[in-house]
Amino acid sequence: MRNKNEIRDWLFAFAAMAIVFGVGALLWQTILRVHVQPANSVSLSSTSHASPGPTNAIPSAVDPGAPLSGKMAPNFQLTNQFGQRGTLAQFRGHVVILSFIDSKCTTVCPLTAVVLQNVRYDLGKYASHVQFVAVNANPVATSVRDVYDWSKQHHVLHMWDYFTGSASQLKSVYRNYAVETTVLHGTNVQHTPAVYVIGPTGKERWVYLNAPQSSTSVLGAEVHDILAQVVPILPGHPKIKIPPLRELAFLPGAFGPQNTGNLSFELPAVVATGQMTSVQVGNGQGPTLLDFFATWCPDCEEEMPALAKLQNWSANHSAFPHVVAVDLELSEPSVAHVKSYAARLRLPFPVALDHNDKVSDMYDVNGIPTQVLVSSSGRILWYHQGLIGWNDLK
């Protein structure tokens, strides 16, 4: 069950990843020096994106990646999430997408998983020609149970081989792939969120760093860019039309709750006037946009004006959902504090009090803010994690 310290650890880990990207240029120099063909003199500024079409802008947070020299990808022998020994070389004949995933991560790594899930989705029947491989980027939490639990929690248990091993074995792989990993405290680490594309003959083709941003435009651009690298080297060179750059939506069983049944609920709530009321979601109450948040979360407060605008817009546009904010009350000093927050921001929608995290657990919320569009019958229509603005909401 989530508590105040755990969620603040989530924010701390996110801040830590910002440190990784703050020194990203140095890490890239290492990767390019080791892996990129010298004659190409490839730099981040000179590497271009696959064209997403004239009307789509590439978000600045998206790393354009770098083509690699075509040398053989260093082999390794480790153990996957099912306790089976395996090697990178065993996947010859497939395009391999190799990522480095922290087995305790709740920030950037889940975003990488979402990107890879959507890559697999867009490949359709040709996904069988691509092998998704992850290496545990946490040299402290190295057990098979660690990588199994992470895979299961993020709905990728049967999508990939998530390899782990002893700390010394993992560090050898890190060196070979220019991945930096630093233990912050306990099992919290920061690492280079590198994703490699390896061709069917085992040669390195491309590498990029996954962004620590969860906006749908960033995720969509990363999916598009990986597909642009993978599709041309698929065995047999099938003709696949790469989908246009898009904003990602909830894929049932892939991102968000696997339970797509009736998730209706009723909770006590506060309104801006300080009065107590109750809210019902589902059970025929009309479509609802849920926003899971806490008063101490900066991103949550930043998006409140957009949510207020949606609530006011919905009053005159019946096809749009009304808004219900769901406060993780276990992390709050008091209900009075939540009332003060709603009054200060003059929130035009009710703030439901999730006293025991029952509703946030039901909706598989593992980071805030999280938005979920719920139908009148209590079924999930759309699911998004991270800060969101008015245009994306609309």
Short mmCIF file of C-alpha atoms in Angstrom, two decimals:
data_model
loop_
_atom_site.label_atom_id
_atom_site.label_comp_id
_atom_site.label_asym_id
_atom_site.label_seq_id
_atom_site.Cartn_x
_atom_site.Cartn_y
_atom_site.Cartn_z
CA MET A 1 0.00 0.00 0.00
CA ARG A 2 1.29 3.42 -0.98
CA ASN A 3 2.24 5.98 1.66
CA LYS A 4 3.64 9.49 1.78
CA ASN A 5 7.29 8.46 1.87
CA GLU A 6 6.93 5.99 -0.98
CA ILE A 7 5.36 8.54 -3.31
CA ARG A 8 7.97 11.13 -2.38
CA ASP A 9 10.63 8.51 -3.18
CA TRP A 10 8.98 8.33 -6.60
CA LEU A 11 9.48 12.06 -7.05
CA PHE A 12 13.05 11.85 -5.72
CA ALA A 13 13.87 9.13 -8.21
CA PHE A 14 12.43 11.26 -11.01
CA ALA A 15 14.63 14.15 -9.93
CA ALA A 16 17.59 11.79 -9.86
CA MET A 17 16.94 10.85 -13.46
CA ALA A 18 17.07 14.53 -14.31
CA ILE A 19 20.66 14.39 -13.08
CA VAL A 20 21.33 11.61 -15.57
CA PHE A 21 20.05 13.79 -18.39
CA GLY A 22 21.96 16.74 -17.05
CA VAL A 23 25.17 14.86 -17.78
CA GLY A 24 23.71 13.28 -20.91
CA ALA A 25 26.23 14.92 -23.22
CA LEU A 26 29.14 13.29 -21.39
CA LEU A 27 27.45 9.89 -21.50
CA TRP A 28 26.74 10.29 -25.19
CA GLN A 29 30.37 11.13 -25.87
CA THR A 30 31.26 7.81 -24.25
CA ILE A 31 28.70 5.87 -26.26
CA LEU A 32 29.62 7.51 -29.55
CA ARG A 33 33.34 7.06 -28.95
CA VAL A 34 32.91 3.34 -28.27
CA HIS A 35 30.19 2.40 -30.74
CA VAL A 36 29.90 4.88 -33.63
CA GLN A 37 31.96 4.57 -36.78
CA PRO A 38 34.65 7.29 -36.59
CA ALA A 39 34.28 8.29 -40.22
CA ASN A 40 30.70 9.30 -39.66
CA SER A 41 31.55 11.85 -36.94
CA VAL A 42 27.98 11.47 -35.72
CA SER A 43 26.69 13.94 -33.16
CA LEU A 44 23.31 14.43 -31.59
CA SER A 45 22.79 17.69 -33.39
CA SER A 46 23.51 16.18 -36.80
CA THR A 47 21.38 13.06 -36.43
CA SER A 48 17.98 13.50 -38.03
CA HIS A 49 14.64 11.96 -37.17
CA ALA A 50 12.65 9.80 -39.49
CA SER A 51 10.17 12.14 -41.08
CA PRO A 52 6.89 12.10 -39.17
CA GLY A 53 5.06 14.17 -41.75
CA PRO A 54 4.89 17.91 -42.34
CA THR A 55 2.31 18.70 -39.67
CA ASN A 56 3.95 16.91 -36.73
CA ALA A 57 6.60 18.58 -34.60
CA ILE A 58 9.22 16.50 -32.80
CA PRO A 59 9.15 17.33 -29.06
CA SER A 60 12.45 18.81 -27.91
CA ALA A 61 12.70 16.21 -25.13
CA VAL A 62 13.03 13.39 -27.66
CA ASP A 63 16.59 12.22 -28.23
CA PRO A 64 17.22 11.83 -31.99
CA GLY A 65 19.56 8.92 -31.30
CA ALA A 66 22.68 7.97 -33.22
CA PRO A 67 23.46 5.39 -35.91
CA LEU A 68 26.13 2.91 -34.85
CA SER A 69 29.13 1.50 -36.66
CA GLY A 70 27.72 -1.95 -37.34
CA LYS A 71 30.13 -3.85 -35.11
CA MET A 72 28.93 -7.02 -33.44
CA ALA A 73 26.92 -6.33 -30.33
CA PRO A 74 28.80 -7.69 -27.28
CA ASN A 75 27.33 -11.02 -26.24
CA PHE A 76 26.33 -11.84 -22.67
CA GLN A 77 24.96 -14.79 -20.75
CA LEU A 78 22.47 -14.02 -18.00
CA THR A 79 19.22 -15.32 -16.46
CA ASN A 80 15.76 -14.08 -17.48
CA GLN A 81 12.67 -13.37 -15.39
CA PHE A 82 11.63 -17.04 -15.53
CA GLY A 83 14.98 -18.30 -14.23
CA GLN A 84 16.11 -19.47 -17.68
CA ARG A 85 19.69 -18.97 -18.82
CA GLY A 86 20.06 -17.16 -22.12
CA THR A 87 22.42 -15.21 -24.31
CA LEU A 88 22.09 -12.27 -26.64
CA ALA A 89 23.51 -14.40 -29.46
CA GLN A 90 20.58 -16.83 -29.26
CA PHE A 91 18.36 -14.20 -30.89
CA ARG A 92 20.29 -14.10 -34.20
CA GLY A 93 17.85 -13.90 -37.07
CA HIS A 94 15.67 -11.41 -35.17
CA VAL A 95 15.93 -7.68 -34.83
CA VAL A 96 16.76 -7.11 -31.16
CA ILE A 97 15.62 -4.05 -29.21
CA LEU A 98 17.87 -4.00 -26.15
CA SER A 99 17.02 -1.74 -23.22
CA PHE A 100 18.47 -1.21 -19.75
CA ILE A 101 15.79 -1.32 -17.06
CA ASP A 102 16.19 -0.68 -13.33
CA SER A 103 14.31 -3.44 -11.50
CA LYS A 104 13.14 -0.95 -8.84
CA CYS A 105 12.42 1.98 -11.15
CA THR A 106 9.06 3.77 -11.09
CA THR A 107 9.94 6.72 -13.35
CA VAL A 108 11.80 6.51 -16.68
CA CYS A 109 11.86 2.72 -17.04
CA PRO A 110 8.06 2.32 -17.04
CA LEU A 111 8.00 4.91 -19.83
CA THR A 112 10.49 2.80 -21.78
CA ALA A 113 8.18 -0.19 -21.30
CA VAL A 114 5.23 1.81 -22.63
CA VAL A 115 7.22 2.82 -25.72
CA LEU A 116 8.26 -0.78 -26.39
CA GLN A 117 4.71 -2.06 -25.87
CA ASN A 118 3.50 0.35 -28.52
CA VAL A 119 6.33 -0.56 -30.90
CA ARG A 120 5.24 -4.18 -30.60
CA TYR A 121 1.61 -3.20 -31.11
CA ASP A 122 2.39 -1.23 -34.28
CA LEU A 123 4.47 -4.06 -35.76
CA GLY A 124 1.37 -6.25 -35.80
CA LYS A 125 2.06 -9.72 -37.17
CA TYR A 126 5.69 -8.77 -37.81
CA ALA A 127 6.36 -8.42 -34.10
CA SER A 128 7.42 -12.08 -34.18
CA HIS A 129 10.53 -10.95 -36.09
CA VAL A 130 11.60 -8.67 -33.22
CA GLN A 131 13.02 -9.81 -29.89
CA PHE A 132 12.63 -7.44 -26.96
CA VAL A 133 15.50 -7.82 -24.49
CA ALA A 134 16.15 -5.93 -21.27
CA VAL A 135 19.15 -6.02 -18.96
CA ASN A 136 18.75 -5.20 -15.29
CA ALA A 137 20.30 -1.76 -14.73
CA ASN A 138 20.15 -2.14 -10.95
CA PRO A 139 23.32 -3.83 -9.61
CA VAL A 140 21.77 -4.03 -6.11
CA ALA A 141 18.33 -5.56 -6.78
CA THR A 142 19.52 -8.42 -8.96
CA SER A 143 17.30 -11.41 -8.10
CA VAL A 144 15.12 -13.22 -10.62
CA ARG A 145 12.16 -12.25 -8.44
CA ASP A 146 13.10 -8.57 -8.85
CA VAL A 147 12.95 -8.67 -12.66
CA TYR A 148 9.90 -10.96 -12.65
CA ASP A 149 7.94 -8.65 -10.34
CA TRP A 150 8.88 -5.54 -12.32
CA SER A 151 7.84 -7.19 -15.60
CA LYS A 152 4.54 -8.32 -14.15
CA GLN A 153 3.76 -4.97 -12.56
CA HIS A 154 4.31 -3.16 -15.86
CA HIS A 155 2.46 -5.72 -18.00
CA VAL A 156 5.47 -6.90 -20.05
CA LEU A 157 6.06 -10.26 -18.36
CA HIS A 158 5.58 -12.25 -21.57
CA MET A 159 6.70 -9.57 -24.02
CA TRP A 160 10.44 -9.81 -23.47
CA ASP A 161 13.43 -11.49 -21.87
CA TYR A 162 14.46 -9.38 -18.89
CA PHE A 163 17.92 -10.60 -17.92
CA THR A 164 19.71 -10.30 -14.61
CA GLY A 165 22.77 -11.77 -12.95
CA SER A 166 25.33 -11.05 -10.29
CA ALA A 167 26.52 -7.49 -9.80
CA SER A 168 29.83 -8.31 -11.47
CA GLN A 169 28.09 -9.92 -14.47
CA LEU A 170 25.80 -6.93 -14.91
CA LYS A 171 28.61 -4.41 -14.59
CA SER A 172 30.47 -6.22 -17.36
CA VAL A 173 27.45 -5.71 -19.63
CA TYR A 174 27.22 -2.05 -18.59
CA ARG A 175 30.84 -1.50 -19.62
CA ASN A 176 30.31 -3.15 -22.98
CA TYR A 177 27.32 -0.96 -23.74
CA ALA A 178 28.60 2.32 -22.20
CA VAL A 179 25.83 2.35 -19.59
CA GLU A 180 26.55 4.29 -16.42
CA THR A 181 24.85 3.12 -13.22
CA THR A 182 25.21 4.81 -9.81
CA VAL A 183 23.68 3.58 -6.56
CA LEU A 184 22.11 6.55 -4.76
CA HIS A 185 20.96 4.83 -1.57
CA GLY A 186 19.54 1.41 -0.79
CA THR A 187 18.18 -0.01 -4.04
CA ASN A 188 17.65 3.43 -5.64
CA VAL A 189 19.92 3.95 -8.64
CA GLN A 190 20.35 6.31 -11.55
CA HIS A 191 21.46 4.94 -14.90
CA THR A 192 21.81 5.70 -18.57
CA PRO A 193 18.39 4.82 -20.09
CA ALA A 194 19.89 3.53 -23.33
CA VAL A 195 17.93 1.58 -25.94
CA TYR A 196 19.85 -0.23 -28.70
CA VAL A 197 18.58 -1.59 -32.01
CA ILE A 198 20.57 -4.64 -33.12
CA GLY A 199 20.20 -6.17 -36.58
CA PRO A 200 19.35 -9.82 -37.41
CA THR A 201 23.05 -10.63 -37.90
CA GLY A 202 23.88 -9.35 -34.41
CA LYS A 203 25.35 -6.00 -35.47
CA GLU A 204 24.63 -2.74 -33.66
CA ARG A 205 22.54 -0.33 -35.72
CA TRP A 206 21.22 2.52 -33.54
CA VAL A 207 21.05 3.82 -29.96
CA TYR A 208 19.05 6.49 -28.17
CA LEU A 209 18.27 7.62 -24.62
CA ASN A 210 14.68 7.31 -23.43
CA ALA A 211 13.29 10.63 -22.21
CA PRO A 212 12.20 11.12 -18.58
CA GLN A 213 8.99 12.76 -19.77
CA SER A 214 5.63 11.02 -19.90
CA SER A 215 3.74 13.33 -22.26
CA THR A 216 1.93 11.43 -24.96
CA SER A 217 3.65 13.46 -27.69
CA VAL A 218 7.09 12.43 -26.40
CA LEU A 219 6.14 8.76 -26.12
CA GLY A 220 4.57 8.81 -29.57
CA ALA A 221 7.68 10.34 -31.15
CA GLU A 222 9.91 7.71 -29.51
CA VAL A 223 7.70 4.90 -30.80
CA HIS A 224 7.83 6.38 -34.29
CA ASP A 225 11.62 6.76 -34.21
CA ILE A 226 12.24 3.17 -33.08
CA LEU A 227 9.92 1.84 -35.78
CA ALA A 228 11.81 3.91 -38.36
CA GLN A 229 15.00 2.06 -37.35
CA VAL A 230 13.48 -1.42 -36.99
CA VAL A 231 11.23 -1.74 -40.03
CA PRO A 232 13.94 -1.40 -42.74
CA ILE A 233 16.02 -4.23 -41.23
CA LEU A 234 13.25 -6.76 -40.56
CA PRO A 235 14.02 -10.20 -42.02
CA GLY A 236 12.51 -10.50 -45.48
CA HIS A 237 12.09 -6.71 -45.69
CA PRO A 238 8.28 -6.79 -45.45
CA LYS A 239 6.39 -3.73 -46.60
CA ILE A 240 5.14 -2.12 -43.41
CA LYS A 241 3.70 1.35 -43.33
CA ILE A 242 5.01 3.10 -40.24
CA PRO A 243 2.09 4.78 -38.49
CA PRO A 244 2.29 8.58 -38.42
CA LEU A 245 3.56 10.32 -35.35
CA ARG A 246 0.71 10.10 -32.90
CA GLU A 247 -0.25 10.62 -29.31
CA LEU A 248 -0.55 7.33 -27.47
CA ALA A 249 -3.76 6.14 -25.91
CA PHE A 250 -4.45 3.38 -23.42
CA LEU A 251 -3.87 -0.10 -24.81
CA PRO A 252 -5.89 -2.62 -22.76
CA GLY A 253 -3.62 -5.02 -20.93
CA ALA A 254 -0.52 -3.08 -21.94
CA PHE A 255 -0.50 0.24 -20.11
CA GLY A 256 -2.61 0.82 -17.07
CA PRO A 257 -4.89 -1.67 -15.37
CA GLN A 258 -5.35 -5.08 -16.96
CA ASN A 259 -8.82 -5.09 -15.45
CA THR A 260 -10.98 -3.38 -18.07
CA GLY A 261 -14.25 -4.34 -16.40
CA ASN A 262 -16.52 -2.20 -14.25
CA LEU A 263 -14.35 0.03 -12.02
CA SER A 264 -17.17 2.14 -10.59
CA PHE A 265 -16.72 3.60 -7.11
CA GLU A 266 -18.06 6.12 -4.62
CA LEU A 267 -15.91 8.30 -2.33
CA PRO A 268 -16.37 11.22 0.06
CA ALA A 269 -15.20 14.49 -1.47
CA VAL A 270 -14.51 18.14 -0.72
CA VAL A 271 -15.35 21.18 -2.83
CA ALA A 272 -13.77 24.63 -3.04
CA THR A 273 -16.28 26.06 -0.54
CA GLY A 274 -14.95 23.63 2.07
CA GLN A 275 -18.12 21.58 2.21
CA MET A 276 -18.08 17.79 2.26
CA THR A 277 -20.00 15.83 -0.36
CA SER A 278 -19.65 12.51 -2.15
CA VAL A 279 -18.92 11.53 -5.75
CA GLN A 280 -19.86 8.52 -7.82
CA VAL A 281 -17.93 7.40 -10.87
CA GLY A 282 -19.49 4.92 -13.27
CA ASN A 283 -22.83 3.37 -12.41
CA GLY A 284 -24.50 5.50 -15.10
CA GLN A 285 -23.12 8.84 -13.86
CA GLY A 286 -21.78 9.87 -17.27
CA PRO A 287 -18.19 9.92 -18.56
CA THR A 288 -15.62 11.13 -16.04
CA LEU A 289 -12.01 12.21 -16.25
CA LEU A 290 -10.24 11.11 -13.08
CA ASP A 291 -7.06 12.92 -12.04
CA PHE A 292 -5.04 11.13 -9.35
CA PHE A 293 -2.92 13.67 -7.49
CA ALA A 294 -1.56 14.93 -4.16
CA THR A 295 -1.35 18.52 -2.91
CA TRP A 296 2.45 18.36 -2.53
CA CYS A 297 3.04 17.30 -6.18
CA PRO A 298 4.28 20.28 -8.32
CA ASP A 299 3.22 18.73 -11.66
CA CYS A 300 -0.23 18.03 -10.23
CA GLU A 301 -0.72 21.68 -9.32
CA GLU A 302 0.63 22.83 -12.69
CA GLU A 303 -2.06 20.93 -14.57
CA MET A 304 -4.97 22.06 -12.36
CA PRO A 305 -5.82 25.07 -14.59
CA ALA A 306 -6.19 22.74 -17.59
CA LEU A 307 -8.47 20.45 -15.60
CA ALA A 308 -10.51 23.44 -14.42
CA LYS A 309 -10.84 24.61 -18.01
CA LEU A 310 -12.07 21.15 -19.03
CA GLN A 311 -14.63 21.15 -16.21
CA ASN A 312 -15.93 24.58 -17.27
CA TRP A 313 -15.88 23.57 -20.94
CA SER A 314 -17.88 20.42 -20.16
CA ALA A 315 -20.65 22.51 -18.63
CA ASN A 316 -21.43 23.81 -22.15
CA HIS A 317 -20.37 20.74 -24.16
CA SER A 318 -22.33 17.72 -23.08
CA ALA A 319 -20.12 15.26 -24.99
CA PHE A 320 -17.15 16.10 -22.79
CA PRO A 321 -16.52 14.39 -19.43
CA HIS A 322 -16.75 16.10 -16.09
CA VAL A 323 -13.66 16.06 -13.85
CA VAL A 324 -13.13 14.36 -10.52
CA ALA A 325 -9.76 14.76 -8.79
CA VAL A 326 -8.78 11.81 -6.59
CA ASP A 327 -6.47 12.83 -3.75
CA LEU A 328 -4.07 10.22 -2.30
CA GLU A 329 -5.15 11.16 1.19
CA LEU A 330 -2.72 8.82 2.98
CA SER A 331 0.07 11.16 1.87
CA GLU A 332 -1.65 14.33 3.13
CA PRO A 333 -1.22 16.05 6.54
CA SER A 334 -5.00 16.30 6.99
CA VAL A 335 -8.34 16.62 5.24
CA ALA A 336 -8.30 20.29 6.26
CA HIS A 337 -5.12 20.71 4.23
CA VAL A 338 -6.87 19.27 1.15
CA LYS A 339 -9.83 21.61 1.70
CA SER A 340 -7.43 24.56 1.87
CA TYR A 341 -5.77 23.46 -1.38
CA ALA A 342 -9.12 23.21 -3.20
CA ALA A 343 -10.13 26.65 -1.91
CA ARG A 344 -6.82 28.30 -2.78
CA LEU A 345 -6.95 27.06 -6.38
CA ARG A 346 -10.73 27.60 -6.60
CA LEU A 347 -11.17 24.15 -8.11
CA PRO A 348 -14.52 23.90 -9.92
CA PHE A 349 -14.62 20.11 -9.56
CA PRO A 350 -14.89 17.84 -6.50
CA VAL A 351 -11.80 16.37 -4.85
CA ALA A 352 -12.47 12.77 -3.85
CA LEU A 353 -10.62 11.48 -0.78
CA ASP A 354 -9.07 8.08 -1.37
CA HIS A 355 -8.66 7.31 2.35
CA ASN A 356 -6.94 3.91 2.04
CA ASP A 357 -5.64 3.99 -1.56
CA LYS A 358 -8.33 1.48 -2.52
CA VAL A 359 -9.33 3.36 -5.67
CA SER A 360 -5.78 4.24 -6.77
CA ASP A 361 -4.82 0.59 -6.32
CA MET A 362 -7.86 -0.49 -8.34
CA TYR A 363 -6.70 1.79 -11.16
CA ASP A 364 -3.04 0.66 -10.89
CA VAL A 365 -1.79 4.18 -10.16
CA ASN A 366 1.96 4.04 -9.50
CA GLY A 367 2.87 7.66 -10.20
CA ILE A 368 1.18 11.06 -10.08
CA PRO A 369 -0.39 12.84 -11.78
CA THR A 370 -2.32 10.12 -13.62
CA GLN A 371 -5.44 10.78 -15.71
CA VAL A 372 -8.04 8.13 -16.54
CA LEU A 373 -11.08 8.62 -18.75
CA VAL A 374 -13.90 6.42 -17.45
CA SER A 375 -17.16 5.64 -19.23
CA SER A 376 -20.64 5.84 -17.74
CA SER A 377 -20.43 2.11 -17.08
CA GLY A 378 -17.14 2.44 -15.17
CA ARG A 379 -14.85 1.14 -17.92
CA ILE A 380 -11.49 2.67 -18.82
CA LEU A 381 -11.45 4.47 -22.17
CA TRP A 382 -8.05 6.17 -21.93
CA TYR A 383 -5.16 6.19 -19.47
CA HIS A 384 -2.24 8.61 -19.18
CA GLN A 385 0.56 9.10 -16.68
CA GLY A 386 2.26 12.44 -16.18
CA LEU A 387 1.63 16.15 -16.61
CA ILE A 388 -0.94 16.96 -19.31
CA GLY A 389 -2.05 20.24 -20.87
CA TRP A 390 -5.31 21.61 -22.21
CA ASN A 391 -4.74 20.72 -25.87
CA ASP A 392 -3.98 17.09 -25.08
CA LEU A 393 -6.94 16.89 -22.72
CA LYS A 394 -9.30 18.36 -25.29
#
